[in-house]
PDB file of C-alpha atoms in Angstrom:
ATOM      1  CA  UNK D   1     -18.378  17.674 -15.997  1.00 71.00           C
ATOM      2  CA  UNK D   2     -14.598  17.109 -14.952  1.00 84.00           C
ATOM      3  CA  UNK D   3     -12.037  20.199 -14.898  1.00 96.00           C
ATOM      4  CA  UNK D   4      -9.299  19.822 -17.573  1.00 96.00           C
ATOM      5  CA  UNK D   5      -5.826  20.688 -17.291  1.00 97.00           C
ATOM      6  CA  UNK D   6      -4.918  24.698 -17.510  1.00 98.00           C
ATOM      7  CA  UNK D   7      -8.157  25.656 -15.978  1.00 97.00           C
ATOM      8  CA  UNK D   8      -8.630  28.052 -13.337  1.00 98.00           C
ATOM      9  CA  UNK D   9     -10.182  27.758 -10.424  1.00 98.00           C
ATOM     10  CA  UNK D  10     -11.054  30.459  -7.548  1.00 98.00           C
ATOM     11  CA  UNK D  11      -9.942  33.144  -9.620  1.00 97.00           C
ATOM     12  CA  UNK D  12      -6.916  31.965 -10.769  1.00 97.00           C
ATOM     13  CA  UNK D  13      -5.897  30.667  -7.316  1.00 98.00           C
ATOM     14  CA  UNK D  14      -5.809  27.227  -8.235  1.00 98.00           C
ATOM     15  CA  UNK D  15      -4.635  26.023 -11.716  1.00 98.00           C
ATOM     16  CA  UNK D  16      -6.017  22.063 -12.004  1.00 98.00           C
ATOM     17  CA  UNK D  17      -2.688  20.087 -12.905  1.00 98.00           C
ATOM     18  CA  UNK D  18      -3.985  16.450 -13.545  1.00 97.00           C
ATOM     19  CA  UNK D  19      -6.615  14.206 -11.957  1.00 96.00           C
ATOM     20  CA  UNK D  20      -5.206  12.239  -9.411  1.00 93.00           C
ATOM     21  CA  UNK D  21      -8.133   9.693  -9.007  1.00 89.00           C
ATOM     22  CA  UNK D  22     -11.912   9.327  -9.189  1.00 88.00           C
ATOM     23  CA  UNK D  23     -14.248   6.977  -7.029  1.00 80.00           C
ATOM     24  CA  UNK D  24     -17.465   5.992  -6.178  1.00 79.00           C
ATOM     25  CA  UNK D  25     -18.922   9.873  -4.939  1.00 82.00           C
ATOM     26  CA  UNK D  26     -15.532  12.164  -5.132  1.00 88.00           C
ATOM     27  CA  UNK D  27     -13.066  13.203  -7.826  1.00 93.00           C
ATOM     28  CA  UNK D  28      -9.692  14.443  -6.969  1.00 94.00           C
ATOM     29  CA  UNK D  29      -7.371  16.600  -8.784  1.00 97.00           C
ATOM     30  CA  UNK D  30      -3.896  17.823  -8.319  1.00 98.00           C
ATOM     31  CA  UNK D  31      -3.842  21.372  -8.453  1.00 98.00           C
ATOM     32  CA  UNK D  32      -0.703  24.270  -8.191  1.00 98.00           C
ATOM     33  CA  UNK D  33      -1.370  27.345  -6.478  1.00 98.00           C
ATOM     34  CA  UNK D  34       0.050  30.802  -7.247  1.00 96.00           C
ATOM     35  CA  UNK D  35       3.017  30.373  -5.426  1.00 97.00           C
ATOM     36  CA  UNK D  36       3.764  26.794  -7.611  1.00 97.00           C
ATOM     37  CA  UNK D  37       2.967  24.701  -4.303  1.00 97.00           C
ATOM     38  CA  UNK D  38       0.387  21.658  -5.401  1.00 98.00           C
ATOM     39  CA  UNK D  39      -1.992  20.445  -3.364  1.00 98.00           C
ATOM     40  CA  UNK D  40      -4.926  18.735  -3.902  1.00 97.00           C
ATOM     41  CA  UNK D  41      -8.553  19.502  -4.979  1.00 97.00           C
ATOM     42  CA  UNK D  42     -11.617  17.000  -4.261  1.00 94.00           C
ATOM     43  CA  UNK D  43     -15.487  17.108  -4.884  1.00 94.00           C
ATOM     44  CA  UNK D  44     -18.286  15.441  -5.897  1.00 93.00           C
ATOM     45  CA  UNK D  45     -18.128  13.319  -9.749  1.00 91.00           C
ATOM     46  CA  UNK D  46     -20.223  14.241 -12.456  1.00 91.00           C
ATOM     47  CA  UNK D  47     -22.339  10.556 -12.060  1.00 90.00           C
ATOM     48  CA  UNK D  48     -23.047  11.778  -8.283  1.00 89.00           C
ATOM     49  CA  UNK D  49     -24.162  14.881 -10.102  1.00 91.00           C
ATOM     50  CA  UNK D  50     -27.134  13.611 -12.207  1.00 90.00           C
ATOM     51  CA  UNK D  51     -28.478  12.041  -8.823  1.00 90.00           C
ATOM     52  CA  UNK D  52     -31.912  13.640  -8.108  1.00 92.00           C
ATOM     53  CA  UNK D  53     -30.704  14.057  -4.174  1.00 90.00           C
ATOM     54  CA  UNK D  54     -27.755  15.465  -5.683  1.00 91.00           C
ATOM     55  CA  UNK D  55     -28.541  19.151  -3.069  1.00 91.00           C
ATOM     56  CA  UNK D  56     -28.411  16.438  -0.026  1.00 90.00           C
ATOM     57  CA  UNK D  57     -25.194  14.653  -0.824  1.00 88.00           C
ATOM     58  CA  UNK D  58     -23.471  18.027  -1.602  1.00 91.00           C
ATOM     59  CA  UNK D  59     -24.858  19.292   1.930  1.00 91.00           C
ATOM     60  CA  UNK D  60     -23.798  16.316   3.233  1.00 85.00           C
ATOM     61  CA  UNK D  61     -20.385  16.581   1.583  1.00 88.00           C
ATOM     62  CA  UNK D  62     -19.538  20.044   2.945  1.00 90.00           C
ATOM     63  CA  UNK D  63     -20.726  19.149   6.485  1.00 85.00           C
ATOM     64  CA  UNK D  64     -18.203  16.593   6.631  1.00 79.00           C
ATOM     65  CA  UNK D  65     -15.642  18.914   4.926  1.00 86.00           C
ATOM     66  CA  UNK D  66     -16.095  21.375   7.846  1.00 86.00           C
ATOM     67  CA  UNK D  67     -15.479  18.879  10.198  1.00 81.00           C
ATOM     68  CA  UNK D  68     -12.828  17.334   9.222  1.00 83.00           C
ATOM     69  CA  UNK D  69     -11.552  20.733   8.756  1.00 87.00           C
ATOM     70  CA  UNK D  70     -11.074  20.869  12.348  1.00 85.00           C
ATOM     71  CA  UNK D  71      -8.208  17.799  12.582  1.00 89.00           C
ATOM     72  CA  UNK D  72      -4.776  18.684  13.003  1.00 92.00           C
ATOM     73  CA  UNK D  73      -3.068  15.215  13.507  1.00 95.00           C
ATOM     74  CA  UNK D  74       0.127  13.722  11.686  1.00 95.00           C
ATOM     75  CA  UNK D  75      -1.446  10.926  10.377  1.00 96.00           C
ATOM     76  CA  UNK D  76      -4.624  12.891   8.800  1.00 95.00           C
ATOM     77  CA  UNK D  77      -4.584  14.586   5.990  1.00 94.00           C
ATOM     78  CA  UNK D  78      -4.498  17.883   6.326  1.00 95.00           C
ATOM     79  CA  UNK D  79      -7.008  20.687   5.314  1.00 94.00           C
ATOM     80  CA  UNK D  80      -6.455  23.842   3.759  1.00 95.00           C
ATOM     81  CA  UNK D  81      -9.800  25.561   3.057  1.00 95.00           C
ATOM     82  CA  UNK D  82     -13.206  24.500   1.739  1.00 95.00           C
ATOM     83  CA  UNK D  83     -14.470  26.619  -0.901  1.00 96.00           C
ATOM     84  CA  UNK D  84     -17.553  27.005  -4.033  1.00 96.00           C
ATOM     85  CA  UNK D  85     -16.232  26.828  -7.234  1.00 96.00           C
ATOM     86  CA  UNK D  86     -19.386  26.409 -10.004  1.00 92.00           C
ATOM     87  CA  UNK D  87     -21.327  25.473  -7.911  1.00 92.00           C
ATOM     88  CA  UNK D  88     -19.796  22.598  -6.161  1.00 94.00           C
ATOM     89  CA  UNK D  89     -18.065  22.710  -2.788  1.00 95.00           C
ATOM     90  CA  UNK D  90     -14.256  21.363  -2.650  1.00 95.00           C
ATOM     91  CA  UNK D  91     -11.965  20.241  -0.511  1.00 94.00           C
ATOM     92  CA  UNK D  92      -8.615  21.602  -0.591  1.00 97.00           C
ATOM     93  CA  UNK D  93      -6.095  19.821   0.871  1.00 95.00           C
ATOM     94  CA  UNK D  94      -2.551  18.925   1.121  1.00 96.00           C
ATOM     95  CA  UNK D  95      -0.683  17.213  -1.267  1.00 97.00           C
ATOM     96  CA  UNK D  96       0.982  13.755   0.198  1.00 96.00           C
ATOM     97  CA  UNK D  97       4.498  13.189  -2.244  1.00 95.00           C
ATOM     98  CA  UNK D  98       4.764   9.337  -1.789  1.00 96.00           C
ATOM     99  CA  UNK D  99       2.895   6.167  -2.631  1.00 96.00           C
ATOM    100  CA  UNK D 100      -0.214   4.530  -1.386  1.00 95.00           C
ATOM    101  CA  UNK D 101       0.521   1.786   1.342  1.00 96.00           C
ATOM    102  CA  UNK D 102      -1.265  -0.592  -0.889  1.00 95.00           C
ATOM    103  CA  UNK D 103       1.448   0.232  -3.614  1.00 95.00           C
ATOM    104  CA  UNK D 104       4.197  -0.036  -1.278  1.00 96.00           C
ATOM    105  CA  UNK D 105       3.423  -3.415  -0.276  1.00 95.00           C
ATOM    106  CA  UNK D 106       2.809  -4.437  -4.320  1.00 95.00           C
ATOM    107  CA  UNK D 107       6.232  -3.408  -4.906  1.00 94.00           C
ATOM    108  CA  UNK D 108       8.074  -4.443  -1.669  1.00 92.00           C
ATOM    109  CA  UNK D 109       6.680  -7.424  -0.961  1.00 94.00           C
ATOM    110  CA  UNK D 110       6.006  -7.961   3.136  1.00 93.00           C
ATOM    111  CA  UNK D 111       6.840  -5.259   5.584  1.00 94.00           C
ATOM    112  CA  UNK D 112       8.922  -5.776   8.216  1.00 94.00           C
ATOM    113  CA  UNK D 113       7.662  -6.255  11.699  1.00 95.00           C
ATOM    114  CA  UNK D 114       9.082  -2.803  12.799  1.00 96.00           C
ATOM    115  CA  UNK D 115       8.177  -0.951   9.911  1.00 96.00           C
ATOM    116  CA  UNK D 116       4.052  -3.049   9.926  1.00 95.00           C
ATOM    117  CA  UNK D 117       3.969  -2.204  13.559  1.00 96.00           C
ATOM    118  CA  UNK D 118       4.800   1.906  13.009  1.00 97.00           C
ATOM    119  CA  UNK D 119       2.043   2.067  10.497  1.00 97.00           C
ATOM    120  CA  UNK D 120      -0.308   0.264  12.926  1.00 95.00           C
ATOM    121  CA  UNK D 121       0.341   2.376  15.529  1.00 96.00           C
ATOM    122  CA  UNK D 122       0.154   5.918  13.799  1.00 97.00           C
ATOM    123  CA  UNK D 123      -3.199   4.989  12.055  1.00 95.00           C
ATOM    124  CA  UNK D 124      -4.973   3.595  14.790  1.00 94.00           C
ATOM    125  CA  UNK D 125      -3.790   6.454  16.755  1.00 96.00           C
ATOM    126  CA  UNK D 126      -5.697   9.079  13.545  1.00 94.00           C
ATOM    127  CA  UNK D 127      -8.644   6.479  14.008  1.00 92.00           C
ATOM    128  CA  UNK D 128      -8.620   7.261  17.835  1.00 92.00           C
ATOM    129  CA  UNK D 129      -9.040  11.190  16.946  1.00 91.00           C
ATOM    130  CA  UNK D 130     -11.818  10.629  14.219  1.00 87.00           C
ATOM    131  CA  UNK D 131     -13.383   8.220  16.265  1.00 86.00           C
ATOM    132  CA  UNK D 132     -13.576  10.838  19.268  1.00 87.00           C
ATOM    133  CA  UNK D 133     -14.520  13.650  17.080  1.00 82.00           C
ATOM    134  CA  UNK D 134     -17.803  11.552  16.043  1.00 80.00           C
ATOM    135  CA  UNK D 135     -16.899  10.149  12.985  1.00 80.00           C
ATOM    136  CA  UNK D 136     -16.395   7.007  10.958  1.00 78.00           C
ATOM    137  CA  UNK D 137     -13.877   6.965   8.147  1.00 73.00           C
ATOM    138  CA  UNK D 138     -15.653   4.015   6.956  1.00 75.00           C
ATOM    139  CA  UNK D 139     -13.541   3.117   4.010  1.00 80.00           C
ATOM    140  CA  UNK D 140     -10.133   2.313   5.958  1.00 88.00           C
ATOM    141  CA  UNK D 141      -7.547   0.002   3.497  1.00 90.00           C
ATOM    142  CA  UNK D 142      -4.128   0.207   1.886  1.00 93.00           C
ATOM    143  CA  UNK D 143      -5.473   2.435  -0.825  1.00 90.00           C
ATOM    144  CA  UNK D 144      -6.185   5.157   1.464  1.00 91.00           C
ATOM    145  CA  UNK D 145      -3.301   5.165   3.251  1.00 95.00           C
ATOM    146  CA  UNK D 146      -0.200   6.930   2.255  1.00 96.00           C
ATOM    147  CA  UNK D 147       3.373   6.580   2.851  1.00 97.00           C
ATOM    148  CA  UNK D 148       5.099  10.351   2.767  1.00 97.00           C
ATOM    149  CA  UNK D 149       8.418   9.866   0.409  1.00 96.00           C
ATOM    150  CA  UNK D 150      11.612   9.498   2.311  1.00 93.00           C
ATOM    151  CA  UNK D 151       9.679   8.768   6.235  1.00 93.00           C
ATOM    152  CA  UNK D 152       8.276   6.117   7.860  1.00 92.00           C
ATOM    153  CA  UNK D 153       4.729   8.278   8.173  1.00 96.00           C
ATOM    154  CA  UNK D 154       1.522   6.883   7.348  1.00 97.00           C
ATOM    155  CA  UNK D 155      -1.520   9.215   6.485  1.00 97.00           C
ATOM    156  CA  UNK D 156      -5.077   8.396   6.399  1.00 94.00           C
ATOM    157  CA  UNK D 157      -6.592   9.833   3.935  1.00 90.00           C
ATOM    158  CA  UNK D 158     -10.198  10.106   1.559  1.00 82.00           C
ATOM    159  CA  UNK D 159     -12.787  10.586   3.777  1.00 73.00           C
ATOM    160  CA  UNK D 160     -15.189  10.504   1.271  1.00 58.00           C
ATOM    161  CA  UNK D 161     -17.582   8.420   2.850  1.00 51.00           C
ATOM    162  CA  UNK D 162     -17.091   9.112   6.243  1.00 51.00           C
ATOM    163  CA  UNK D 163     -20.072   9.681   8.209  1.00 52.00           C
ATOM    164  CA  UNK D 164     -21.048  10.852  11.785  1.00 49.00           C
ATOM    165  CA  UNK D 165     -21.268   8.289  14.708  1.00 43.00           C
ATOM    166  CA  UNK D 166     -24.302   7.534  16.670  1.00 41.00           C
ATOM    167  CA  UNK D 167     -23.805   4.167  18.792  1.00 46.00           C
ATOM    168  CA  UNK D 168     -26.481   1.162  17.723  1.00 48.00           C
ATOM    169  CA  UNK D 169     -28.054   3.527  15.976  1.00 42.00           C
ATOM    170  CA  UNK D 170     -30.280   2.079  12.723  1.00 44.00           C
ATOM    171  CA  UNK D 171     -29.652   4.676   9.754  1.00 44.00           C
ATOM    172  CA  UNK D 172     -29.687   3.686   5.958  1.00 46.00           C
ATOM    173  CA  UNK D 173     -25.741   2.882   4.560  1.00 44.00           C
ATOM    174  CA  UNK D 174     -24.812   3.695   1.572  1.00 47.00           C
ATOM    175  CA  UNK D 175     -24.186   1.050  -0.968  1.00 46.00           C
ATOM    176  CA  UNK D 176     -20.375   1.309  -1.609  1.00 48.00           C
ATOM    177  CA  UNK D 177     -17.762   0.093   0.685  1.00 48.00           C
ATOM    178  CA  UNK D 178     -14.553  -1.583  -0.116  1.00 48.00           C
ATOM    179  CA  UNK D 179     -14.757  -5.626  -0.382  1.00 55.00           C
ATOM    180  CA  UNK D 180     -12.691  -7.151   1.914  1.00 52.00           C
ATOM    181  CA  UNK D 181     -11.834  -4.090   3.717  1.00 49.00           C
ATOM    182  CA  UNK D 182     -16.027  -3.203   5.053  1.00 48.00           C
ATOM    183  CA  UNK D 183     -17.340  -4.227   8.044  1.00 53.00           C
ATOM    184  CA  UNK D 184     -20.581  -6.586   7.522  1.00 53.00           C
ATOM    185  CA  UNK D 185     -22.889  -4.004   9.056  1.00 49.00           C
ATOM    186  CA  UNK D 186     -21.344  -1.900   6.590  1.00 46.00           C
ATOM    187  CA  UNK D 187     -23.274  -4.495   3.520  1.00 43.00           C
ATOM    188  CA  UNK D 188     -26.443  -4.108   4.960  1.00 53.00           C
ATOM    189  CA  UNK D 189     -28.019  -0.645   3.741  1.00 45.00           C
ATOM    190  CA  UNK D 190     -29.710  -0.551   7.424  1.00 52.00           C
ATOM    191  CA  UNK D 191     -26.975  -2.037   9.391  1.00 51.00           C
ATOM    192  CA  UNK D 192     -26.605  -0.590  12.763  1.00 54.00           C
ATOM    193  CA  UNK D 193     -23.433   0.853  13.565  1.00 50.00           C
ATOM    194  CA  UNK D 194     -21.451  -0.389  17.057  1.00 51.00           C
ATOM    195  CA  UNK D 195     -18.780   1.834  18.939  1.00 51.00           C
ATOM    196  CA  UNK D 196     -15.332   0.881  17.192  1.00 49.00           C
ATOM    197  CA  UNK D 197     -16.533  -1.977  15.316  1.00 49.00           C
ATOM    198  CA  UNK D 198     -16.510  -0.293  12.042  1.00 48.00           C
ATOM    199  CA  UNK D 199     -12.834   0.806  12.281  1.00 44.00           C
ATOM    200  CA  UNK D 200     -11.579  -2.544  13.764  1.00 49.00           C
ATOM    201  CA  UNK D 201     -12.612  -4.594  11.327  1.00 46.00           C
ATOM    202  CA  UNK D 202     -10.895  -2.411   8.470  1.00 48.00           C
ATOM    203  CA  UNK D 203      -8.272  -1.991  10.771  1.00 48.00           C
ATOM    204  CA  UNK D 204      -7.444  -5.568  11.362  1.00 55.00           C
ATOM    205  CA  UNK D 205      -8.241  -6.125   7.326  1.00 49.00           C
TER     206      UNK D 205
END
């Protein structure tokens, strides 16, 4: 069941705003705190749920909320705190006033060269700290970058499928990844998952 707007969360720390956006595992809302700062509140849909492995995935999803816990990088999104509320682990996390680099592009048509290139560089430099902290973002594209409002700073963002990284190692995918965007290992529920390749091919995308 999704939160509605007015209601409380960690006793009253927390009062859910709106939802920002909901995908294929995660929901995320935008939230105000007690001092009237918002930020941002993610966790697992009500669909993801009803799954029978539903205990798994929310281990799964706090694992990775720990670790990514532990980046402090520009062009990451930053963490605030992981915490239980009903039952479900969240993700708090900063809020990003701007637009999606996907939107950006919609509206502006091409980038410059200078401005293409910046982006470039400060997300492949975030993809150079995941990568090195054992992790794949795995869902790299426009959509999940943003653009701060008023700077030329790029921040990667919804790491809702990331995973941990063992080289050529065979482990069942899951089944959503972003056409276009997704590596082809990334198609095949047992691809096998090569150092960088994962990242470069969004990347490049």
């Amino acid at each position: 069941m999704a939160w509605n707007p007015g209601q409380k969360l960690q006793n009253g720390k927390y009062t859910i705003e709106k939802v920002l956006g909901q995908g294929g595992f995660g929901i995320t809302y935008l939230v105000k705190n007690k001092k009237g700062n918002l930020l941002v509140v993610k966790t697992l849909n009500s669909w993801v749920q009803r799954w029978c492995d539903f205990a798994k995935l929310q281990q799964d999803f706090l694992n990775e909320a720990l670790r990514l816990s532990k980046f402090n990088h520009p062009h990451i999104v930053k963490i605030d705190e992981v915490v239980q509320e009903a039952g479900l682990w969240c993700i708090v996390m900063e809020y990003i006033d701007g637009e999606s680099l996907a939107s950006h592009v919609w509206n502006q048509g091409i980038l410059p060269e200078t401005e293409a290139l910046r982006y470039i560089q400060q997300i492949g430099d975030a993809l150079t700290v995941v990568h090195e902290r054992g992790l794949l973002h795995r869902d790299v594209k426009p959509l999940n970058i943003m653009l701060r409002k008023g700077k030329t700073e790029a921040v990667l963002i919804d790491f809702g499928i990331a995973r941990e990284f063992t080289p050529n190692l065979t482990q069942t995918q899951t089944e959503f990844c972003s056409s276009g965007f997704a590596p082809i290992e990334q198609y095949d529920w047992r691809g096998k998952r090569g150092a960088y390749r994962t990242h470069l091919t969004s990347y490049g995308a």
